[in-house]
C-alpha positions as semicolon CSV with decimal commas, in nm:
position;residue;x (nm);y (nm);z (nm)
1;P;-16,004;8,096;-12,316
2;D;-15,814;8,173;-11,997
3;F;-15,948;7,994;-11,688
4;E;-15,814;8,272;-11,461
5;A;-15,993;8,539;-11,667
6;P;-16,319;8,386;-11,798
7;S;-16,490;8,577;-12,079
8;D;-16,823;8,394;-12,092
9;A;-17,136;8,589;-11,996
10;D;-17,164;8,461;-11,638
11;T;-16,786;8,412;-11,595
12;N;-16,819;8,052;-11,477
13;N;-16,589;7,909;-11,747
14;M;-16,880;7,726;-11,914
15;Y;-16,925;7,849;-12,271
16;Q;-17,255;7,794;-12,454
17;I;-17,196;7,734;-12,825
18;T;-17,449;7,674;-13,102
19;G;-17,341;7,506;-13,426
20;R;-17,543;7,567;-13,744
21;V;-17,522;7,385;-14,079
22;S;-17,711;7,436;-14,404
23;D;-17,711;7,293;-14,758
24;G;-17,884;7,600;-14,895
25;S;-18,238;7,481;-14,844
26;L;-18,238;7,277;-14,525
27;N;-18,057;7,364;-14,200
28;A;-17,996;7,222;-13,854
29;T;-17,861;7,349;-13,523
30;K;-17,700;7,184;-13,222
31;S;-17,610;7,341;-12,883
32;F;-17,295;7,251;-12,694
33;T;-17,148;7,343;-12,357
34;V;-16,771;7,371;-12,346
35;T;-16,622;7,376;-11,996
36;V;-16,276;7,528;-11,961
37;T;-16,074;7,371;-11,680
38;N;-15,767;7,500;-11,501
39;D;-15,413;7,434;-11,613
40;T;-15,235;7,445;-11,277
41;A;-14,898;7,496;-11,444
42;D;-14,962;7,871;-11,474
43;D;-15,128;7,921;-11,134
44;E;-14,989;8,204;-10,926
45;T;-14,831;8,098;-10,601
46;S;-14,871;8,319;-10,299
47;T;-14,656;8,398;-10,001
48;G;-14,649;8,646;-9,717
49;M;-14,471;8,975;-9,657
50;D;-14,435;8,976;-9,280
51;G;-14,321;9,275;-9,080
52;T;-14,386;9,527;-8,805
53;Y;-14,525;9,876;-8,855
54;L;-14,375;10,126;-8,612
55;G;-14,389;10,496;-8,535
56;A;-14,263;10,574;-8,186
57;G;-14,365;10,220;-8,100
58;P;-14,614;9,977;-8,255
59;I;-14,905;10,122;-8,454
60;Q;-15,232;9,931;-8,436
61;S;-15,508;9,908;-8,701
62;A;-15,298;10,074;-8,970
63;T;-15,364;9,987;-9,333
64;I;-15,071;9,812;-9,500
65;C;-15,060;9,796;-9,879
66;I;-14,850;9,761;-10,189
67;E;-14,876;10,100;-10,357
68;V;-15,037;10,141;-10,695
69;T;-15,036;10,520;-10,656
70;A;-14,725;10,676;-10,505
71;G;-14,765;10,804;-10,152
72;T;-15,104;10,649;-10,077
73;C;-15,287;10,319;-10,032
74;N;-15,578;10,450;-10,242
75;G;-15,661;10,201;-10,514
76;A;-15,436;9,928;-10,374
77;S;-15,567;9,573;-10,417
78;L;-15,317;9,409;-10,180
79;T;-15,394;9,530;-9,827
80;T;-15,401;9,411;-9,468
81;T;-15,425;9,561;-9,118
82;T;-15,174;9,572;-8,833
83;A;-15,227;9,396;-8,500
84;Q;-15,191;9,560;-8,158
85;D;-14,815;9,500;-8,159
86;G;-14,783;9,650;-8,508
87;T;-14,721;9,317;-8,681
88;F;-14,879;9,231;-9,014
89;S;-14,876;8,964;-9,283
90;L;-14,966;9,064;-9,637
91;T;-15,042;8,780;-9,878
92;V;-14,888;8,849;-10,216
93;S;-14,786;8,666;-10,531
94;T;-14,430;8,542;-10,539
95;D;-14,344;8,798;-10,807
96;T;-14,502;9,097;-10,628
97;N;-14,274;9,396;-10,585
98;G;-14,304;9,768;-10,529
99;V;-14,334;10,001;-10,230
100;L;-14,499;9,873;-9,914
101;R;-14,679;10,156;-9,733
102;G;-14,870;10,192;-9,409
103;E;-15,112;10,467;-9,319
104;G;-15,358;10,556;-9,046
105;G;-15,395;10,354;-8,729
106;F;-15,322;10,460;-8,373
107;D;-15,064;10,421;-8,098
108;P;-15,220;10,177;-7,847
109;V;-15,019;10,327;-7,559
110;T;-15,139;10,687;-7,593
111;N;-15,429;10,645;-7,839
112;L;-15,259;10,898;-8,068
113;Q;-15,458;10,879;-8,391
114;L;-15,264;10,898;-8,718
115;D;-15,430;11,053;-9,020
116;D;-15,471;10,837;-9,330
117;G;-15,243;11,078;-9,513
118;F;-14,960;11,029;-9,262
119;G;-14,765;10,707;-9,277
120;F;-14,441;10,528;-9,344
121;A;-14,309;10,312;-9,623
122;T;-14,026;10,090;-9,729
123;G;-13,895;10,002;-10,071
124;Q;-13,805;9,649;-10,176
125;P;-14,008;9,455;-9,916
126;V;-13,908;9,091;-9,894
127;T;-14,085;8,761;-9,837
128;D;-13,795;8,562;-9,695
129;Q;-13,760;8,744;-9,361
130;N;-13,946;8,983;-9,134
131;F;-13,882;9,353;-9,186
132;A;-13,964;9,683;-9,015
133;V;-14,156;9,976;-9,164
134;T;-14,050;10,285;-8,969
135;P;-14,000;10,660;-9,004
136;L;-13,635;10,584;-9,085
137;S;-13,722;10,343;-9,366
138;S;-13,973;10,598;-9,493
139;I;-13,729;10,886;-9,536
140;M;-13,501;10,653;-9,730
141;N;-13,787;10,540;-9,954
142;D;-13,920;10,889;-10,022
143;Y;-13,567;11,017;-10,084
144;N;-13,534;10,729;-10,334
145;S;-13,202;10,620;-10,192
146;E;-13,048;10,289;-10,092
147;D;-12,741;10,449;-9,937
148;F;-12,815;10,325;-9,587
149;N;-12,452;10,353;-9,479
150;T;-12,444;10,729;-9,540
151;L;-12,775;10,771;-9,359
152;K;-12,639;10,586;-9,055
153;E;-12,319;10,787;-9,065
154;K;-12,508;11,118;-9,080
155;L;-12,728;11,017;-8,786
156;G;-12,458;10,859;-8,571
157;L;-12,613;10,512;-8,592
158;S;-12,416;10,189;-8,567
159;T;-12,312;10,039;-8,898
160;E;-12,456;9,711;-8,766
161;Y;-12,807;9,857;-8,735
162;M;-13,029;9,740;-9,021
163;V;-13,278;10,014;-9,105
164;R;-13,513;9,789;-9,302
165;Y;-13,501;9,487;-9,070
166;N;-13,435;9,589;-8,708
167;N;-13,715;9,685;-8,471
168;P;-13,552;9,984;-8,296
169;F;-13,760;9,931;-7,981
170;A;-13,686;9,561;-7,940
171;S;-13,370;9,589;-7,727
172;L;-13,347;9,931;-7,567
173;G;-13,083;9,805;-7,326
174;V;-12,841;9,771;-7,618
175;A;-12,670;10,102;-7,691
176;A;-12,700;10,078;-8,072
177;Q;-13,072;9,993;-8,051
178;N;-13,126;10,265;-7,791
179;K;-12,974;10,528;-8,021
180;A;-13,177;10,403;-8,317
181;A;-13,498;10,422;-8,113
182;V;-13,428;10,784;-8,017
183;V;-13,353;10,883;-8,377
184;N;-13,659;10,697;-8,504
185;T;-13,887;10,881;-8,261
186;Q;-13,724;11,213;-8,348
187;V;-13,785;11,150;-8,719
188;F;-14,148;11,059;-8,644
189;I;-14,200;11,387;-8,460
190;L;-14,015;11,598;-8,717
191;M;-14,217;11,455;-9,007
192;D;-14,543;11,538;-8,831
193;V;-14,424;11,884;-8,726
194;L;-14,322;11,969;-9,083
195;N;-14,663;11,857;-9,209
196;S;-14,828;12,068;-8,939
197;I;-14,652;12,394;-9,023
198;H;-14,647;12,361;-9,401
199;T;-14,852;12,216;-9,686
200;F;-14,625;12,042;-9,935
201;T;-14,711;12,037;-10,303
202;D;-14,419;11,896;-10,504
203;D;-14,227;11,717;-10,226
204;N;-14,315;11,577;-9,885
205;A;-14,186;11,598;-9,528
206;A;-13,996;11,268;-9,540
207;K;-13,807;11,365;-9,856
208;K;-13,718;11,715;-9,729
209;L;-13,598;11,574;-9,397
210;A;-13,385;11,315;-9,579
211;E;-13,233;11,586;-9,800
212;A;-13,139;11,791;-9,495
213;I;-12,978;11,488;-9,328
214;F;-12,780;11,379;-9,634
215;N;-12,667;11,733;-9,717
216;R;-12,540;11,835;-9,374
217;S;-12,171;11,910;-9,410
218;S;-12,057;11,928;-9,049
219;G;-11,974;11,629;-8,834
220;E;-12,282;11,696;-8,619
221;T;-12,521;11,400;-8,614
222;S;-12,787;11,510;-8,364
223;L;-13,135;11,584;-8,494
224;G;-13,167;11,820;-8,198
225;D;-12,890;12,046;-8,325
226;T;-13,031;12,399;-8,353
227;T;-12,834;12,481;-8,667
228;F;-12,960;12,166;-8,837
229;I;-13,323;12,247;-8,754
230;K;-13,280;12,608;-8,866
231;N;-13,125;12,504;-9,199
232;L;-13,400;12,244;-9,248
233;L;-13,673;12,506;-9,205
234;A;-13,492;12,779;-9,400
235;N;-13,458;12,550;-9,702
236;L;-13,788;12,366;-9,680
237;D;-13,916;12,496;-10,013
238;N;-13,992;12,822;-10,192
239;N;-14,346;12,834;-10,052
240;F;-14,233;12,829;-9,690
241;S;-14,106;13,169;-9,582
242;P;-14,130;13,233;-9,207
243;S;-14,017;13,565;-9,067
244;S;-13,682;13,584;-8,888
245;D;-13,857;13,579;-8,550
246;Q;-14,068;13,279;-8,649
247;L;-13,762;13,093;-8,775
248;V;-13,575;13,158;-8,449
249;S;-13,873;13,051;-8,237
250;L;-13,941;12,737;-8,440
251;S;-13,574;12,634;-8,446
252;A;-13,530;12,687;-8,072
253;G;-13,851;12,511;-7,974
254;I;-13,813;12,212;-8,205
255;S;-13,443;12,153;-8,134
256;A;-13,498;12,182;-7,758
257;Y;-13,769;11,917;-7,770
258;M;-13,563;11,686;-7,989
259;Q;-13,288;11,695;-7,726
260;K;-13,534;11,578;-7,459
261;V;-13,621;11,251;-7,631
262;Y;-13,457;10,950;-7,466
263;A;-13,502;10,576;-7,465
264;S;-13,607;10,391;-7,152
265;D;-13,897;10,187;-7,285
266;S;-14,132;10,189;-7,581
267;S;-14,414;10,348;-7,381
268;T;-14,192;10,647;-7,299
269;H;-14,132;10,698;-7,671
270;S;-14,505;10,691;-7,737
271;H;-14,562;10,970;-7,486
272;F;-14,274;11,177;-7,626
273;A;-14,427;11,138;-7,974
274;K;-14,778;11,235;-7,865
275;S;-14,653;11,546;-7,683
276;G;-14,424;11,636;-7,971
277;V;-14,694;11,623;-8,239
278;S;-14,968;11,773;-8,015
279;E;-14,785;12,061;-7,851
């Protein structure tokens, strides 16, 4: 019997056994209790996946999990909750792998509530250093790509910026971090806007946004570029077919707002995000 998975009736690793003997005419019985003890050699060791969950700043009270069903924390057995500053520590086995996802929670600066179905993820979470789960890491995960260099090139980000490890709001006085924070907030807003104007069936907003970024052929890197936004909406999927007037209005309004986003402090980003997804 396996100590870690007892199969006795009350699962306490104490097995009641009765022995019976007979010579054909006489018989006897004797009851025994066999106690199974633990062999520590096969015990699982645990460790922590430590990181920060960020939208346009820290997200508090979000559920963090290792996915068992793609795109959701439903059914996940390994879960935890983020603190006010977005930090979390998820206890896992040393051999745990998979996609780490966050969903729900709220922005403590603006009290913007995030739906359980809206969240961010990262592939290949690690246990040996802190990492960041952000809109940027999410579009890479949902696009199923590890080509971070091309992503940074297409968005005009520094090659030194580490999408999976850097908190983009940690050092806004540094130009590379400042740029990353702006792009991260823009991606946050765009993902929510796409989900607001269209119901996806086969794909999702993060994947479609990543496709548009990776497939842009010009040297333009701004997410506020009107042509980029128009192409994104025009090629969203076969079930999204706005009229010409709607496409022009959406492209103009979204691109204009994207161009307004700037980085002065994390609180400013939170307010840009709330206005962007609300208005």
